[in-house]
Coordinates of C-alpha atoms and ligand atoms in Angstrom, one line a residue:
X1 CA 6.2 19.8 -19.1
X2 CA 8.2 20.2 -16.2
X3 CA 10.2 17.7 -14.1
X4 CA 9.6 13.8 -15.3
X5 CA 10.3 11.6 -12.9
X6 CA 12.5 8.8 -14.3
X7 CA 14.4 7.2 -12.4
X8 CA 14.3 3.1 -12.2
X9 CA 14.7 2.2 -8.9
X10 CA 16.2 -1.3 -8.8
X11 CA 13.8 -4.4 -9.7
X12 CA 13.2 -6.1 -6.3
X13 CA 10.2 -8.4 -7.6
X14 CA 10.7 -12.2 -6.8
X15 CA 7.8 -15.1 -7.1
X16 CA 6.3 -16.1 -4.3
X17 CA 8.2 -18.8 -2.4
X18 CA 6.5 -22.0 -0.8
X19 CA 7.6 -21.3 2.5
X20 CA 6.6 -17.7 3.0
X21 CA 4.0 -16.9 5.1
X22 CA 0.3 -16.2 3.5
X23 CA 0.1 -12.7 2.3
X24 CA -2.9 -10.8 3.5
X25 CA -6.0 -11.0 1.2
X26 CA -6.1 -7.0 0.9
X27 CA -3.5 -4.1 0.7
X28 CA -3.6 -0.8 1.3
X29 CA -2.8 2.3 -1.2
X30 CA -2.6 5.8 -0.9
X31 CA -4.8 8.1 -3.5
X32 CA -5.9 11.6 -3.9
X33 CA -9.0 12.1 -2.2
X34 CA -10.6 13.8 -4.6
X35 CA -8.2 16.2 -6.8
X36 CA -4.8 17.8 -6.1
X37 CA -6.8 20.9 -5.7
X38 CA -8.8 19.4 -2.4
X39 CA -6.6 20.5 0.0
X40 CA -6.6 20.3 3.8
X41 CA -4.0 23.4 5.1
X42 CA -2.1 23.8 2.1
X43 CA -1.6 20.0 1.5
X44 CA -3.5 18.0 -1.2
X45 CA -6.1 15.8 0.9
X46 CA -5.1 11.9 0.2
X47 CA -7.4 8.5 1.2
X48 CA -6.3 5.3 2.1
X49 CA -7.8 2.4 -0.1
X50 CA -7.9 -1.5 0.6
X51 CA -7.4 -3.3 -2.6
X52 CA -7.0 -7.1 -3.3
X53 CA -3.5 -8.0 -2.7
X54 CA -1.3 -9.4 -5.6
X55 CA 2.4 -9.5 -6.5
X56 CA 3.0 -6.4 -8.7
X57 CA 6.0 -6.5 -11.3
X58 CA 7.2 -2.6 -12.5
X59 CA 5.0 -1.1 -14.6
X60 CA 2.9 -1.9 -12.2
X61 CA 1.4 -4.9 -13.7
X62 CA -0.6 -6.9 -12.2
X63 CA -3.5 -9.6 -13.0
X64 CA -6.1 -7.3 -14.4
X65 CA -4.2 -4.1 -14.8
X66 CA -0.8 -2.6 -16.7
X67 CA 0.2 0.4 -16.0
X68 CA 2.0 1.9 -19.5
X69 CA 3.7 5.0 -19.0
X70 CA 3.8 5.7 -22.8
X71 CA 3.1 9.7 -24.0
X72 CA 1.7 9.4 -27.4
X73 CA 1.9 13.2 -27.7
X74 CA 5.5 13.4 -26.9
X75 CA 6.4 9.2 -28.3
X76 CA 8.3 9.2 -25.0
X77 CA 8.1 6.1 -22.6
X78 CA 8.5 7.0 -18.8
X79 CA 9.5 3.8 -17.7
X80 CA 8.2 0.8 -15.6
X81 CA 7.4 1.9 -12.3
X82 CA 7.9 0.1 -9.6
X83 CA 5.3 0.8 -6.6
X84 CA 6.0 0.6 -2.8
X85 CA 5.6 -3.2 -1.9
X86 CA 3.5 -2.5 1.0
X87 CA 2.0 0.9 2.5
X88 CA 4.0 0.9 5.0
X89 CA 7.2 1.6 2.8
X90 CA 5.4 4.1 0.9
X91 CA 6.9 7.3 0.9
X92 CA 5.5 9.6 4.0
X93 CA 5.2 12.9 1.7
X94 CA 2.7 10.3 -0.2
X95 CA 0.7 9.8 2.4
X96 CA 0.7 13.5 3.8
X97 CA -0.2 15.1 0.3
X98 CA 3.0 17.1 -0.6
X99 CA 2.4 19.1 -3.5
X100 CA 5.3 17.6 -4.7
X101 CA 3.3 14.6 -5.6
X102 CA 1.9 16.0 -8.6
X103 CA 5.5 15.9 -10.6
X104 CA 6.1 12.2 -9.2
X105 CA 4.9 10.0 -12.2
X106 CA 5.9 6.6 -10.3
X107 CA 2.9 8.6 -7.6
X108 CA 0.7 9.0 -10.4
X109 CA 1.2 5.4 -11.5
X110 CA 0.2 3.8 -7.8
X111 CA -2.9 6.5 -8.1
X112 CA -4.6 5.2 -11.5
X113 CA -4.0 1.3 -10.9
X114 CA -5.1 1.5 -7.4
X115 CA -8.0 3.7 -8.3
X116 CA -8.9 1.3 -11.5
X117 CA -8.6 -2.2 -9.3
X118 CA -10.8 -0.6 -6.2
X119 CA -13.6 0.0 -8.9
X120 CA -13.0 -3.3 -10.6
X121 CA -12.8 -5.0 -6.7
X122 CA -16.4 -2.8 -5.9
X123 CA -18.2 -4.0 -9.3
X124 CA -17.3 -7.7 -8.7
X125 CA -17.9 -7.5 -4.9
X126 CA -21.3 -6.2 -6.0
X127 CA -22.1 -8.9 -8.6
X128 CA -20.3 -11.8 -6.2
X129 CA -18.4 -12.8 -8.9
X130 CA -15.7 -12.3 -11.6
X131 CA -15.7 -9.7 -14.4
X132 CA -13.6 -9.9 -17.3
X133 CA -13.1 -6.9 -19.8
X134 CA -14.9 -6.5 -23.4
X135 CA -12.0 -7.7 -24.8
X136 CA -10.5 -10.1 -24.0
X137 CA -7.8 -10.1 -22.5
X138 CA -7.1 -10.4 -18.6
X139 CA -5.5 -6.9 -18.2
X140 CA -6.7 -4.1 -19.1
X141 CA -3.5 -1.0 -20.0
X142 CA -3.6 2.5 -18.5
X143 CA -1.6 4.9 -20.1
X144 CA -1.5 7.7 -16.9
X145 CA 0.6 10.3 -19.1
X146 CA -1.3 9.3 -22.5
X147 CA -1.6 12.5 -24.7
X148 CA -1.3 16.1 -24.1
X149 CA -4.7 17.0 -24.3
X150 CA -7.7 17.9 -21.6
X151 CA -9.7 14.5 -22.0
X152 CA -9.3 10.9 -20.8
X153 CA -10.8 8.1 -22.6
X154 CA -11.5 4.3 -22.7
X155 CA -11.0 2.2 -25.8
X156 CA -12.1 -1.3 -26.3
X157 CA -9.7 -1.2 -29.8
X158 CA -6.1 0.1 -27.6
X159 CA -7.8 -2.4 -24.4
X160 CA -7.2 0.3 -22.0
X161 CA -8.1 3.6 -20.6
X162 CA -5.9 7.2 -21.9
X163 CA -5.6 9.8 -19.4
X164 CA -4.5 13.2 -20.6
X165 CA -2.6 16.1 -19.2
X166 CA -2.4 19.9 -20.2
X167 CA -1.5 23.1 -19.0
X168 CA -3.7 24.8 -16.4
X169 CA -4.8 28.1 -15.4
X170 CA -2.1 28.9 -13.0
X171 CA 0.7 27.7 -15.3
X172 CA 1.3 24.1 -14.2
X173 CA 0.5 20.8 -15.6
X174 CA -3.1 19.4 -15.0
X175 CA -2.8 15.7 -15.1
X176 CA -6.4 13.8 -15.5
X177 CA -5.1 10.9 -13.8
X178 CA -4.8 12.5 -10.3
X179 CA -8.7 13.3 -10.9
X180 CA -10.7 10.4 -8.7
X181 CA -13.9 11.3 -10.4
X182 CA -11.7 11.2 -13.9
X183 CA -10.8 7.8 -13.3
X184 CA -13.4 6.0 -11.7
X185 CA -15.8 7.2 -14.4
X186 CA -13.3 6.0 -17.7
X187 CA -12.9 2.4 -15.4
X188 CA -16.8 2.4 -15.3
X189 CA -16.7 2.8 -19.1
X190 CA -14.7 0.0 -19.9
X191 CA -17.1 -1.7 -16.4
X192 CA -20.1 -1.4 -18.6
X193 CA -18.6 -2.4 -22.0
X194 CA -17.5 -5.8 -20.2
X195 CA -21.5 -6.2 -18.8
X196 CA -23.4 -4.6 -22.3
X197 CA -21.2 -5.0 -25.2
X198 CA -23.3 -3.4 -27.7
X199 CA -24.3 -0.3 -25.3
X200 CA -21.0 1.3 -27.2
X201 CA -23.3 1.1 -29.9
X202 CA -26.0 3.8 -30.1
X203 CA -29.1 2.7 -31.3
X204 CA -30.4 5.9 -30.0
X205 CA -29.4 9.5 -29.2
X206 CA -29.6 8.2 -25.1
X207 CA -27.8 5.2 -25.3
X208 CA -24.5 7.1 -25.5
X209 CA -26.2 9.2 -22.5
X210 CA -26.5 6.4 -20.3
X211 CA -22.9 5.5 -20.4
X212 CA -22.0 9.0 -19.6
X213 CA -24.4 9.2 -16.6
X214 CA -24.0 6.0 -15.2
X215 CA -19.9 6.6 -15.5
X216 CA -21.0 9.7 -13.6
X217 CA -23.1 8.7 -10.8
X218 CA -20.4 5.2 -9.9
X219 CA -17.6 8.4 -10.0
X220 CA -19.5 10.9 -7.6
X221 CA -20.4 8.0 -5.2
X222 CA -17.1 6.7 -5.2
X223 CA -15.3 9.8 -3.9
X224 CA -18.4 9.8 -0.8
X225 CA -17.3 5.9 -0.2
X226 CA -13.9 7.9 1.1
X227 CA -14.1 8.6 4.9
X228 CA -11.4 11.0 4.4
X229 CA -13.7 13.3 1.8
X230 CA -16.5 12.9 4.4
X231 CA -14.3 14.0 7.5
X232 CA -13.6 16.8 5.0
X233 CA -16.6 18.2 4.3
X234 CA -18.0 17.6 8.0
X235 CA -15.2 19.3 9.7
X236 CA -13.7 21.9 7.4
X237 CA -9.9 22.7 7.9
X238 CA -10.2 25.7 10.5
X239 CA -13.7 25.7 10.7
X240 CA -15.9 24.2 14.3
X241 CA -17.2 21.4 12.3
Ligands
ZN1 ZN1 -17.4 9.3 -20.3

């Protein structure tokens, strides 16, 4: 692997004080659209998601999610990141798709926990009410840098959801977690678990099938829930639209 980004920028988190004027019920993120290999004239194609809002320590950790930047490949932790505290403050290459944002692990950190809450905020907006995970706890762990390896997984036992990273064709690292479709469909897994406990049990050669397709279809309709990939694929980059 190439350059690791490491550095801990300074810990600026304090509790919310009585006096301070009521935060806004959603915030803003920036993703990749789709993959880093989307582009829109030589840039990676990024979105703009509304999450729920919520004070975020490093790691990011919030309420329902903990970003753990541990490499069980490598046994080497890449630190608690901490993400911009609003999106105005994010960095502008972020938000204009610099290919250097596929090297910037505290990038790849915002990507996966804003990509996990949004489904977790779209499955409970869809239900009108609260989901917990299968097992019990209140936070589910994403390891964004989890294992060298071209897979991604969700496990009830580790409570969390294992994005891999390998080398690709062209040379460079491939990282699973910059992959929308990746992510939404391993947060569906661990989505479904929560709602049908024993569906991780096959009773049947389809049962595991159903996971699969169902992770599937939430992932592909996610990505068209993104204005940006439909401005995208309406109006091409160069073409008359
Ligand atoms: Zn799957």
């Amino acid at each position: 692997m190439a350059t690791i980004t490491r550095k801990r920028p300074a810990v600026r988190y304090r509790a919310a004080a009585k006096d301070d004027p009521p935060r806004p019920p959603v915030r803003q993120m920036t993703v990749i659209a789709q993959d880093p290999s989307v582009r829109r004239t030589g840039r990676i194609l990024m979105a703009k998601v509304a999450l729920p809002a919520e004070d975020l320590i490093p790691g990011p950790m919030g309420y329902r999610v903990q970003i753990v930047d541990y490499d069980a490949t490598r046994r080497r932790f890449h630190g608690a990141h901490q993400l911009p505290a609003t999106y105005d403050e994010e960095p502008r290459h972020w938000r204009k798709g610099d290919p250097r944002l596929i090297r910037d692990f505290r990038f790849h950190a915002q990507n996966v926990y804003a990509l996990v809450m949004k489904t977790l905020a779209r499955f409970e907006f869809a239900l009108g009410r609260r989901l917990g995970w299968s097992f019990g706890n209140h936070q589910i762990k994403i390891a964004p840098h989890g294992m060298f390896d071209a897979n991604a997984f969700y496990s009830p036992v580790q409570e969390g959801l294992v994005f891999g990273y390998f080398k690709g064709l062209s040379g460079g690292p491939v990282f699973t977690g910059l992959s929308h479709d990746v992510v939404v469909h391993e947060t569906t897994h661990a989505l479904l678990d929560a709602l049908r406990e024993r569906y991780l049990v096959p009773s049947n050669a389809d049962q595991a099938a159903f996971h699969e397709g169902f992770a599937d279809v939430i992932a592909l309709l996610s990505v068209f829930a993104l204005p940006e990939i439909v401005q995208h694929l309406l109006q091409p980059a160069g073409g008359k639209g």
